[in-house]
Structures are given as C-alpha cells and as structure tokens.
PDB file of C-alpha atoms and ligand atoms in Angstrom:
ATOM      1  CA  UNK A   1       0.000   0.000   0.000  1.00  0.00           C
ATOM      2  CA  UNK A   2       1.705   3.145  -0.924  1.00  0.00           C
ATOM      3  CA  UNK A   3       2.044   6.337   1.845  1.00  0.00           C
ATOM      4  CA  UNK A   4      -0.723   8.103   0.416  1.00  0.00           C
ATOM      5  CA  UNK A   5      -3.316   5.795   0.428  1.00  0.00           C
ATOM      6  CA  UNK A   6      -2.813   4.209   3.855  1.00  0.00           C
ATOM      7  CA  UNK A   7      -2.387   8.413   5.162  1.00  0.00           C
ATOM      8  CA  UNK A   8      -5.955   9.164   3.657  1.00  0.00           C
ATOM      9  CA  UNK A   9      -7.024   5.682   4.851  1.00  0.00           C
ATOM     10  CA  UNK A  10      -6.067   6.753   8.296  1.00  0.00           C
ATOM     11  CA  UNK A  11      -7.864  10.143   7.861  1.00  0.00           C
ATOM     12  CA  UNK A  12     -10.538   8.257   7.170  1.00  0.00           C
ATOM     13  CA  UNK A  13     -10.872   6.072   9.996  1.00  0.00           C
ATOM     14  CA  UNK A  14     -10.570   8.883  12.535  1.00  0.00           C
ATOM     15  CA  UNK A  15     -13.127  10.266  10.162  1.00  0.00           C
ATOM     16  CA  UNK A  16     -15.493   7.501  10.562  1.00  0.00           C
ATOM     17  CA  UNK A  17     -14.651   7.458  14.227  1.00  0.00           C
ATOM     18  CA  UNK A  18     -15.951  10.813  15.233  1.00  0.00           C
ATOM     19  CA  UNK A  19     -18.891   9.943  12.825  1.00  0.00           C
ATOM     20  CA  UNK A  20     -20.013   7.376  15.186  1.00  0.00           C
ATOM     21  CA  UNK A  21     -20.334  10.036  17.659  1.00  0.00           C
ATOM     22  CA  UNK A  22     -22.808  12.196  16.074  1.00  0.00           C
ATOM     23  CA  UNK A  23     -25.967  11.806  17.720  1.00  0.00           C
ATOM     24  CA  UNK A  24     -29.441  12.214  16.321  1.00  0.00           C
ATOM     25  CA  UNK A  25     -30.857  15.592  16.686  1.00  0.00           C
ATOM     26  CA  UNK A  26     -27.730  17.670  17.374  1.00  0.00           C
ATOM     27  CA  UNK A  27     -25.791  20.643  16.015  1.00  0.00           C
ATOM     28  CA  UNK A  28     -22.406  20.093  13.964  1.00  0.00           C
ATOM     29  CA  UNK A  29     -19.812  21.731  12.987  1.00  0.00           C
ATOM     30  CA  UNK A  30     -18.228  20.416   9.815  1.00  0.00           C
ATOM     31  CA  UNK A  31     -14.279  21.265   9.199  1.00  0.00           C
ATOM     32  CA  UNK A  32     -12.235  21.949   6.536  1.00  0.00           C
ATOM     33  CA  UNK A  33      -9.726  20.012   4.930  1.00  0.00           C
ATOM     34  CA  UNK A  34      -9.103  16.034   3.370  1.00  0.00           C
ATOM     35  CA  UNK A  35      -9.779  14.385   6.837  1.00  0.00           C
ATOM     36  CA  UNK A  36     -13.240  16.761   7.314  1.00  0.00           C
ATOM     37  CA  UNK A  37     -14.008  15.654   3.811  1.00  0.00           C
ATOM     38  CA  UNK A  38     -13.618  12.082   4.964  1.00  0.00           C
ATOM     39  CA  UNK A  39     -16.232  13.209   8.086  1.00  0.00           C
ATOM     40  CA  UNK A  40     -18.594  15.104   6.025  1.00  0.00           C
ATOM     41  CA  UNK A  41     -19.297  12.061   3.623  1.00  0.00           C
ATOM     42  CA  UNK A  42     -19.820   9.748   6.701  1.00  0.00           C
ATOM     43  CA  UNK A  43     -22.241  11.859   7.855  1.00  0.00           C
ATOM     44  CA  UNK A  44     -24.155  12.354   4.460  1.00  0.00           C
ATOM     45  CA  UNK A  45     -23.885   8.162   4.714  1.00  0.00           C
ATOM     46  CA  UNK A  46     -25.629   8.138   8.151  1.00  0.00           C
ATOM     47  CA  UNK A  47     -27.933  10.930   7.247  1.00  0.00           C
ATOM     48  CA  UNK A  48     -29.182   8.702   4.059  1.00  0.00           C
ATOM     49  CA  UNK A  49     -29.661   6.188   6.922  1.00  0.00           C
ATOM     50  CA  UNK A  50     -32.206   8.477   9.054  1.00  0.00           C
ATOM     51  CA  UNK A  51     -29.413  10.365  11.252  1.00  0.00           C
ATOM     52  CA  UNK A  52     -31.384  13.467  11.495  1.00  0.00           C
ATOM     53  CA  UNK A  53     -29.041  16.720  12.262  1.00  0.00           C
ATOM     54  CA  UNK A  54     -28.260  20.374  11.241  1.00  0.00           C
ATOM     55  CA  UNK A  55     -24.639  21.390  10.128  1.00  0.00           C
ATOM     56  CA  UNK A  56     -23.067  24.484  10.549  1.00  0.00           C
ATOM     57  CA  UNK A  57     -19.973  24.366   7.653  1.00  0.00           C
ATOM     58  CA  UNK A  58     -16.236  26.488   8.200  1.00  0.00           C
ATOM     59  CA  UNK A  59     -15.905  26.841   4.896  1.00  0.00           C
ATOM     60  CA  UNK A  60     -18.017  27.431   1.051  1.00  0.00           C
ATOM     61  CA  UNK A  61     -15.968  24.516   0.032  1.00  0.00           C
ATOM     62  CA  UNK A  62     -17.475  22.346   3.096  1.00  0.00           C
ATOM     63  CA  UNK A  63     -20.754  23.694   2.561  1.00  0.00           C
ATOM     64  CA  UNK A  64     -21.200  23.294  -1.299  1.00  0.00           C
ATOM     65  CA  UNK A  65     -19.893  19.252  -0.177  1.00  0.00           C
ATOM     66  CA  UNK A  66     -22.355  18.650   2.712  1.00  0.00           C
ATOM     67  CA  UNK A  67     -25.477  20.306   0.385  1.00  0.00           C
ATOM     68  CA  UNK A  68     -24.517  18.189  -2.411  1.00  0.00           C
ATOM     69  CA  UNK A  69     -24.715  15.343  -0.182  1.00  0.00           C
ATOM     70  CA  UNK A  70     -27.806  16.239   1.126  1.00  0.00           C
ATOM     71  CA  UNK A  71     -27.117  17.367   4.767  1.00  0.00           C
ATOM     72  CA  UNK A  72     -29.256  20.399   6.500  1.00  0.00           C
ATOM     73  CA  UNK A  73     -27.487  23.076   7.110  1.00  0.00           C
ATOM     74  CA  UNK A  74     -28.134  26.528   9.721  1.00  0.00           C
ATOM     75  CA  UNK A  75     -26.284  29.098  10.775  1.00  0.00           C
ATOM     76  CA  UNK A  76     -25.875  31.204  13.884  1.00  0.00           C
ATOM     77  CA  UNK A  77     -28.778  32.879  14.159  1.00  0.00           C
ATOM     78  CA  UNK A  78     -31.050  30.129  14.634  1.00  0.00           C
ATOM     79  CA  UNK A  79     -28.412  27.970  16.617  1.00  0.00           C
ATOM     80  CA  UNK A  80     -25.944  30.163  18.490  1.00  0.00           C
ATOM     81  CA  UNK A  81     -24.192  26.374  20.481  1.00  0.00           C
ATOM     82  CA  UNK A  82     -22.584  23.683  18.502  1.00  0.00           C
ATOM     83  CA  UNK A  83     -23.277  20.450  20.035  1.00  0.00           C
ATOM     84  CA  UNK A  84     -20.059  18.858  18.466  1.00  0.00           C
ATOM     85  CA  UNK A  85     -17.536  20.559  15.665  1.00  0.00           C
ATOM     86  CA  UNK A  86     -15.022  18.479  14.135  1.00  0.00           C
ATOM     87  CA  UNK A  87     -12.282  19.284  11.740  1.00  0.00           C
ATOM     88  CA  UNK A  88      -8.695  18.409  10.864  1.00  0.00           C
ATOM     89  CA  UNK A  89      -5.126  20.233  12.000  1.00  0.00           C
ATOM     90  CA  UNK A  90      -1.840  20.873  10.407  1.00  0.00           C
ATOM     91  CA  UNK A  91      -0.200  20.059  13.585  1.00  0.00           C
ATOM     92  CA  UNK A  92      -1.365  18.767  17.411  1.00  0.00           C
ATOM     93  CA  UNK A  93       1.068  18.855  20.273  1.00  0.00           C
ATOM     94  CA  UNK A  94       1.125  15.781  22.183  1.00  0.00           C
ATOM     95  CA  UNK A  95       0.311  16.225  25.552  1.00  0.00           C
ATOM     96  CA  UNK A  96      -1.550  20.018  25.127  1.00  0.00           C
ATOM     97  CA  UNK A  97      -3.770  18.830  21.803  1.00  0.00           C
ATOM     98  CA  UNK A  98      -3.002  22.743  21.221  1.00  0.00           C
ATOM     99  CA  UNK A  99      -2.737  23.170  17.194  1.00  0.00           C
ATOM    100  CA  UNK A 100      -1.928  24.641  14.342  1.00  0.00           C
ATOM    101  CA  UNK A 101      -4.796  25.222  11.991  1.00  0.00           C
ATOM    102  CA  UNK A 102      -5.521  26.987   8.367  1.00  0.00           C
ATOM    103  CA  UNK A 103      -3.285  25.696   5.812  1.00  0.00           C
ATOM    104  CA  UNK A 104      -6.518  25.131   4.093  1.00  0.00           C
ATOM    105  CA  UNK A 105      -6.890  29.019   4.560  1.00  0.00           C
ATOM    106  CA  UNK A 106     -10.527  28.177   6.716  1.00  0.00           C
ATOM    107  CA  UNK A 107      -9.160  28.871   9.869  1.00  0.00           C
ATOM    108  CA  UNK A 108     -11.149  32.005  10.904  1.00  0.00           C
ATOM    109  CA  UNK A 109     -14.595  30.182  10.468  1.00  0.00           C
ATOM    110  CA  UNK A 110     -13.051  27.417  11.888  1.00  0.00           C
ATOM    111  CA  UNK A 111     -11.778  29.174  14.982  1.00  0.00           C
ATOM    112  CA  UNK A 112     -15.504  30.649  15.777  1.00  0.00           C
ATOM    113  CA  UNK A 113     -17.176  27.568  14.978  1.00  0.00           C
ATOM    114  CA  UNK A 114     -14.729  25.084  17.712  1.00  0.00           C
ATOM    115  CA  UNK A 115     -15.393  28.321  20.364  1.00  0.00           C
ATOM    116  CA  UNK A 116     -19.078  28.035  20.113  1.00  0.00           C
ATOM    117  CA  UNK A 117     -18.882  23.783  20.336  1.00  0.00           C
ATOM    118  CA  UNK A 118     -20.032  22.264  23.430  1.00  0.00           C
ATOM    119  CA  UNK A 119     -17.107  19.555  22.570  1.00  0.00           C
ATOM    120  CA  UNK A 120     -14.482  19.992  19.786  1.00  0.00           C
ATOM    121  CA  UNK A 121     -13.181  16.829  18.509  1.00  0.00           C
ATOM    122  CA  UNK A 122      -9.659  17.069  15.933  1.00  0.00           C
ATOM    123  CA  UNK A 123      -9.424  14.187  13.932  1.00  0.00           C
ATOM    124  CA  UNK A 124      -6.054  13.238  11.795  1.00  0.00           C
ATOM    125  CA  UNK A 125      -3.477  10.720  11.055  1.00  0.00           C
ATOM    126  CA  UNK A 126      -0.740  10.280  13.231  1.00  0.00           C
ATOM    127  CA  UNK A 127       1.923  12.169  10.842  1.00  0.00           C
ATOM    128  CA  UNK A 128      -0.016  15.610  12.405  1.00  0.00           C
ATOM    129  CA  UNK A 129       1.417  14.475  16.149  1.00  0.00           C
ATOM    130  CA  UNK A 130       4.111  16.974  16.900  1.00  0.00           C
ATOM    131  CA  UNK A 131       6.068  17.184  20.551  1.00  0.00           C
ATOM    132  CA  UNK A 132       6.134  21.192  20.434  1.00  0.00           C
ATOM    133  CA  UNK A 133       4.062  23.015  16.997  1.00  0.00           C
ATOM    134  CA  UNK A 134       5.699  24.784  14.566  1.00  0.00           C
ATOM    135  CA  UNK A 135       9.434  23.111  14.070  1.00  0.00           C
ATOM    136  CA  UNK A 136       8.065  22.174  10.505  1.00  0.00           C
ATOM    137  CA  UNK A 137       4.662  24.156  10.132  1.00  0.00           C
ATOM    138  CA  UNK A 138       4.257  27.947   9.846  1.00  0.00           C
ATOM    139  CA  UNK A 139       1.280  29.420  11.828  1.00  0.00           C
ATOM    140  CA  UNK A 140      -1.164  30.686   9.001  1.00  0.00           C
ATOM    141  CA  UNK A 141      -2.727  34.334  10.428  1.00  0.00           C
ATOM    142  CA  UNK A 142      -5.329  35.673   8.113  1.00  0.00           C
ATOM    143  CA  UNK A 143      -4.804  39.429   8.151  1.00  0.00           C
ATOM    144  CA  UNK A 144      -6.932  42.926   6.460  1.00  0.00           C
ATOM    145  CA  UNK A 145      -6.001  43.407   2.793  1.00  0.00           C
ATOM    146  CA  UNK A 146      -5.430  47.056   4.022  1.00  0.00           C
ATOM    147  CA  UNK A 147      -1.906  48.076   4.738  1.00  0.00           C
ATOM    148  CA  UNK A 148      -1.029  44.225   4.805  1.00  0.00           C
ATOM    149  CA  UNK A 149       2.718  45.708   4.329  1.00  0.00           C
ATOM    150  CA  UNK A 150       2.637  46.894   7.901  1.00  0.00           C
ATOM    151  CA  UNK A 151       0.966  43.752   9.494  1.00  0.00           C
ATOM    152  CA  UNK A 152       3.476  41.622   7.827  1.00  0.00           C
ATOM    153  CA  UNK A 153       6.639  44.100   9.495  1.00  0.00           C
ATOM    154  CA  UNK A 154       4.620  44.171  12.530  1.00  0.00           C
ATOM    155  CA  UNK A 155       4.626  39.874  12.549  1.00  0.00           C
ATOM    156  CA  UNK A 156       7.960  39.787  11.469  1.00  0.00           C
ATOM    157  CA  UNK A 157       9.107  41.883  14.935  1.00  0.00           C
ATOM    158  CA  UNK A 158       7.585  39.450  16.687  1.00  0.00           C
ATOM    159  CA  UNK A 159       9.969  36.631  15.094  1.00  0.00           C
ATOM    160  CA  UNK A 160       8.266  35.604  12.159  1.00  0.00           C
ATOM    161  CA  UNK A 161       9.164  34.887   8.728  1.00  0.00           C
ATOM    162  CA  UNK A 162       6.064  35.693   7.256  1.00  0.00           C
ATOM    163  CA  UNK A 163       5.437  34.649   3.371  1.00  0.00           C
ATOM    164  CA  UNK A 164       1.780  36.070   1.681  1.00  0.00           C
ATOM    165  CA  UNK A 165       0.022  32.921   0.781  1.00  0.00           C
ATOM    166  CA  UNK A 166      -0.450  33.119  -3.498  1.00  0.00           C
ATOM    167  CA  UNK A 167       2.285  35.729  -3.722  1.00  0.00           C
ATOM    168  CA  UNK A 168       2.061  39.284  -4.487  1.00  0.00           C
ATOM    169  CA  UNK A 169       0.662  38.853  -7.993  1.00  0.00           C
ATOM    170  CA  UNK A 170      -2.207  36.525  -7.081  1.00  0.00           C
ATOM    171  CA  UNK A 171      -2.811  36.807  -3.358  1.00  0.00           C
ATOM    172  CA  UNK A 172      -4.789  33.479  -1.721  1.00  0.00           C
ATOM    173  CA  UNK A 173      -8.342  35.203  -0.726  1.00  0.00           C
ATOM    174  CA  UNK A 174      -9.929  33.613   2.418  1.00  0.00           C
ATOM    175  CA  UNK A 175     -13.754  32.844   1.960  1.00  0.00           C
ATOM    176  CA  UNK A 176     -13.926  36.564   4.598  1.00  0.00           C
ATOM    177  CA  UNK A 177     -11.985  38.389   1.618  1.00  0.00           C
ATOM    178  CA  UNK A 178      -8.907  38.542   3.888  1.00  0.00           C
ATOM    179  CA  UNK A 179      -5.241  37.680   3.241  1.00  0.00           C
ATOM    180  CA  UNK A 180      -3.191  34.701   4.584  1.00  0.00           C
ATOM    181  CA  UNK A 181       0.583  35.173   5.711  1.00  0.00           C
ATOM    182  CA  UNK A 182       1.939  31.973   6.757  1.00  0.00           C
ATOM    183  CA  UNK A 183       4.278  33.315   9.371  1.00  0.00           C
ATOM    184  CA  UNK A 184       7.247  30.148  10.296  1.00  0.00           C
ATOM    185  CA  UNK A 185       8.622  31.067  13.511  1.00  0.00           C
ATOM    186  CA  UNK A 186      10.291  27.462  14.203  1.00  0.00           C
ATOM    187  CA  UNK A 187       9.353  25.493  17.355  1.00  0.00           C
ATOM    188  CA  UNK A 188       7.035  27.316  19.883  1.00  0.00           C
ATOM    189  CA  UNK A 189       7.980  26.653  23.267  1.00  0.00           C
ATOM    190  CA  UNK A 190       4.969  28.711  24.996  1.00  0.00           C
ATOM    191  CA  UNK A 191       1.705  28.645  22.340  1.00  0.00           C
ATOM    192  CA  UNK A 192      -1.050  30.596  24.296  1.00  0.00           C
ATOM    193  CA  UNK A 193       1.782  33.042  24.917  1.00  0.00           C
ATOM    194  CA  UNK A 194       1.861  33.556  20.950  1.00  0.00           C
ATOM    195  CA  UNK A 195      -1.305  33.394  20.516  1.00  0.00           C
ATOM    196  CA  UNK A 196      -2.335  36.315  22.536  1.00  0.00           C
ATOM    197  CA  UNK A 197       0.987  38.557  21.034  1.00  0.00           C
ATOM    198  CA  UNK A 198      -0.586  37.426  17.492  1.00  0.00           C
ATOM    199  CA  UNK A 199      -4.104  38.197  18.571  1.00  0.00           C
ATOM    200  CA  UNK A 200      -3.013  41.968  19.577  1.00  0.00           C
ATOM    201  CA  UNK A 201      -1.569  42.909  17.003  1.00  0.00           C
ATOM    202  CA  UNK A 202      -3.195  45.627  14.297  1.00  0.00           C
ATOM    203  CA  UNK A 203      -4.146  44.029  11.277  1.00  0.00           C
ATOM    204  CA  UNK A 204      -4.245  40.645  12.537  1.00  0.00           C
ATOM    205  CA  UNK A 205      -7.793  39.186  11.988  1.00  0.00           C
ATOM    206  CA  UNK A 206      -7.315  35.977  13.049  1.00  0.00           C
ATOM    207  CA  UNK A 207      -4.646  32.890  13.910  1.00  0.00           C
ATOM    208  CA  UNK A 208      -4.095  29.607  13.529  1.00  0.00           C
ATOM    209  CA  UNK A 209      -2.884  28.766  16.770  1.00  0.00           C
ATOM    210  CA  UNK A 210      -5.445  27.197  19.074  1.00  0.00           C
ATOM    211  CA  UNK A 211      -4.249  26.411  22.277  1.00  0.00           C
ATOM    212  CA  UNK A 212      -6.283  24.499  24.995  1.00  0.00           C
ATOM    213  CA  UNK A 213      -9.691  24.472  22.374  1.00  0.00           C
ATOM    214  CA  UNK A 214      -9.297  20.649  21.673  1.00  0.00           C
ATOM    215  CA  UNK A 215     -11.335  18.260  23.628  1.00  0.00           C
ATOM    216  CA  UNK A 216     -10.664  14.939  22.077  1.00  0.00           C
ATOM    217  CA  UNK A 217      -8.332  13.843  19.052  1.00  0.00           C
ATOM    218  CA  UNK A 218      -8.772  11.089  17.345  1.00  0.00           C
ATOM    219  CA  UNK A 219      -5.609  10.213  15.717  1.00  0.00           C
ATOM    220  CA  UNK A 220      -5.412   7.060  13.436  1.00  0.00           C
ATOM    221  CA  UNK A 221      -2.745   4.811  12.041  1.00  0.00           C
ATOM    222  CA  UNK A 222      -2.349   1.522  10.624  1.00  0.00           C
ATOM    223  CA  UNK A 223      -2.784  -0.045  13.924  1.00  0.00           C
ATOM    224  CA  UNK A 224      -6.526   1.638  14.493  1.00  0.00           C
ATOM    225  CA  UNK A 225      -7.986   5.025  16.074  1.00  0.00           C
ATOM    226  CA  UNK A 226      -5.992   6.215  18.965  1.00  0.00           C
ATOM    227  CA  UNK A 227      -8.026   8.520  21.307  1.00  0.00           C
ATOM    228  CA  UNK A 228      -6.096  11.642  23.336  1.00  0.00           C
ATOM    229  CA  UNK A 229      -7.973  13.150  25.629  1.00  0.00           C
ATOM    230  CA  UNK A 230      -6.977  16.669  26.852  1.00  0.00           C
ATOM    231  CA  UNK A 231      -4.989  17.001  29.939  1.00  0.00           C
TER     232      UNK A 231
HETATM  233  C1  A5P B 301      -8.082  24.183   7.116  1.00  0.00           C
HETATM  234  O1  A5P B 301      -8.026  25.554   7.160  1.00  0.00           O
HETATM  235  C2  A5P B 301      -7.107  23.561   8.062  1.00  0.00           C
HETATM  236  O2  A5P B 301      -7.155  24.063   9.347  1.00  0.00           O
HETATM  237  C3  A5P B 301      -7.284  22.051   8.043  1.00  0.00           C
HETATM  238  O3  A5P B 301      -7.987  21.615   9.165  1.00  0.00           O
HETATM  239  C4  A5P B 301      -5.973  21.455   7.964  1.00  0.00           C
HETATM  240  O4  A5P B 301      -5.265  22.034   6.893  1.00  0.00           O
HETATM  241  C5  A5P B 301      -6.005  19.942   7.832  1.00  0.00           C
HETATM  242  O5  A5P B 301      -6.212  19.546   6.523  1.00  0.00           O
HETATM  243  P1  A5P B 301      -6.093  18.050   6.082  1.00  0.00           P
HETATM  244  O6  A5P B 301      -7.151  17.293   6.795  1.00  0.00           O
HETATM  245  O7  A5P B 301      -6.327  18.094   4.587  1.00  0.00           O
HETATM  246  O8  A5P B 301      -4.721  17.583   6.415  1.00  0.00           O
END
C-alpha cells in the first residue's frame, strides 16, 4: 500500500470514528480540509440512513460538499451552540492537543465555529502528532487586505518569517476576503503566549494557533484510532 493511500485511509478512519459520535438531533460543525471531507461524507452516509441533524460548515468549500450530499445546514442565528464541531489540524502537540490550523486558509470560520462547540473533537493521522508546533509548520494568520505591508513588518518583529500565501501577484483570498501570511517562527515553546501577542496585534484578523480548544483527538494509524484526551 503506498504512503498516500494508507495516510488518507487513516484520515478516514478517525473520520469515521468521530462519525459514530454524532448523535441524532444535534448541532455540527463540519471542518475543513481532506480528513473533514472524509467526516462530512460519513455523515451524508448516516444521514441517508435516518441520522437526522443540522450542520453548521467552516468553509463554502465544506458547505457546497455537505449540500450536495444532502445534509441540512443553519447558521448562527437560529443555533448560536454547537453540540459537536469536528475538523482536521496541520499540527497537534502531544500532551496540550493545542494546534496549528488553516493551511486550508478556513481557519477564521473554523476558529468561531470550535469556540461556540459544546465539545471539539480534531481528527487526523498520526503524521499531524508533533512534541512542540511549529518546528516544521508555519502558523497561518489571516490578516486585512489594508496596509497588509505593515501587518506583515509588525509579525515579522515578533519573530516571524512571514510569506503572503499566493504571492504578491495573485494573493490566496480567504472565503472573509482577507489575506493569509503563513508566518514560520520554528518550534514554539509557549503557544497561548503567541497566541495572545498574534491576537493583539493591528491588522491581525485571526490565527491559527489554538491552544487548549481541543477536547478529544482522534488520531489514526495503521494499527486503528488512537483517542487523546486533553490534559
Ligand atoms: C483548514 O483551514 C485547516 O485548518 C485544516 O484543518 C488542515 O489544513 C487539515 O487539513 P487536512 O485534513 O487536509 O490535512
């Protein structure tokens, strides 16, 4: 079996997993990203089955795939809780389950959607299992268009590297009309600590850093679904 197929066949087992969960009659937040793809089609599969629930998507691209399949979906207004939101990382620190998100560029709706979830549930193979976050992933922080220049000197002083996602010529547009700088700054010994010097500073809409949000991760390999609680 080659890498790739037994990686996505892990995805999709901690996928399947965390579609077992998914009670009838509930509120769910549907990720972003290959393994979320992997949930969103389980639950289409147990909603052809009578599973009977409303979804509340991070992204267009989530939401176009959970309409196609047939899945309800709402929005805020009507339900302001999320019973259970599940979605994928780029990295998860052993021990924390703090992560890097939003190298699918959803990270924003992503972030609002696992802060209004009763339980937030990460699911991913075990090559997203770091021991500290960002030694090989940058932290993606979706910024305002305007004066992006000066947010990106502003990151920078904080220690970043920080490289606009698409390049100058044909910037990467977040489904909020924002801008993406993927911003490496090597292996982050104190994560809530960068987190709130990211969150203050002007320009900055959002970041993919979310420490102490993650409830449960299911994390799968060839052996099976491994379950990490948070500590
Ligand atoms: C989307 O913005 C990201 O936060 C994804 O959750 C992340 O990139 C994981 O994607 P995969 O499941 O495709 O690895």
């Amino acid at each position: 079996m080659s890498g790739a197929t037994a990686q996505d066949d892990a995805k999709r087992a901690a996928a399947d997993y965390a579609a077992s969960m998914v009670e009838d009659g509930t509120i769910i937040g549907l990720g972003t990203g290959s393994t979320a793809a992997h949930f969103i089609d389980a639950l289409i599969e147990r909603a052809r089955l009578g599973l009977s629930i409303l979804c509340i998507p991070t992204s267009e691209r989530s939401a176009e795939r959970a309409r196609e399949g047939g899945l309800a979906l709402t929005d805020f207004a009507a339900h302001p809780v999320i019973d259970l939101a599940v979605d994928g990382a780029d990295e998860i620190a052993r021990g924390t389950l703090d992560l890097i998100k939003g190298l699918g560029g959803a990270l924003l709706r992503e972030k609002i959607v696992a802060a209004a979830a009763r339980r937030f549930v990460v699911i991913a193979d075990a090559s997203k299992l770091v021991d500290r976050l960002g030694a090989r992933t940058p932290v993606p922080v979706e910024i305002d268009p305007f004066g992006w220049q000066t947010t990106r000197d502003r990151l920078a002083r904080l220690g970043a590297t920080p490289a606009l996602r698409g390049g100058e010529t044909t910037p990467t547009r977040t489904d909020g009309g924002n801008l993406i700088l993927d911003c490496a700054f090597g292996p982050i010994a104190d994560p809530a600590a960068l987190a709130a010097r990211l969150s203050a500073t002007l320009g900055v809409v959002e970041h993919g850093l979310f420490p102490a949000m993650t409830h449960l991760a299911l994390v799968a390999d060839a052996t099976g679904v491994h379950r990490h609680e948070a500590g």
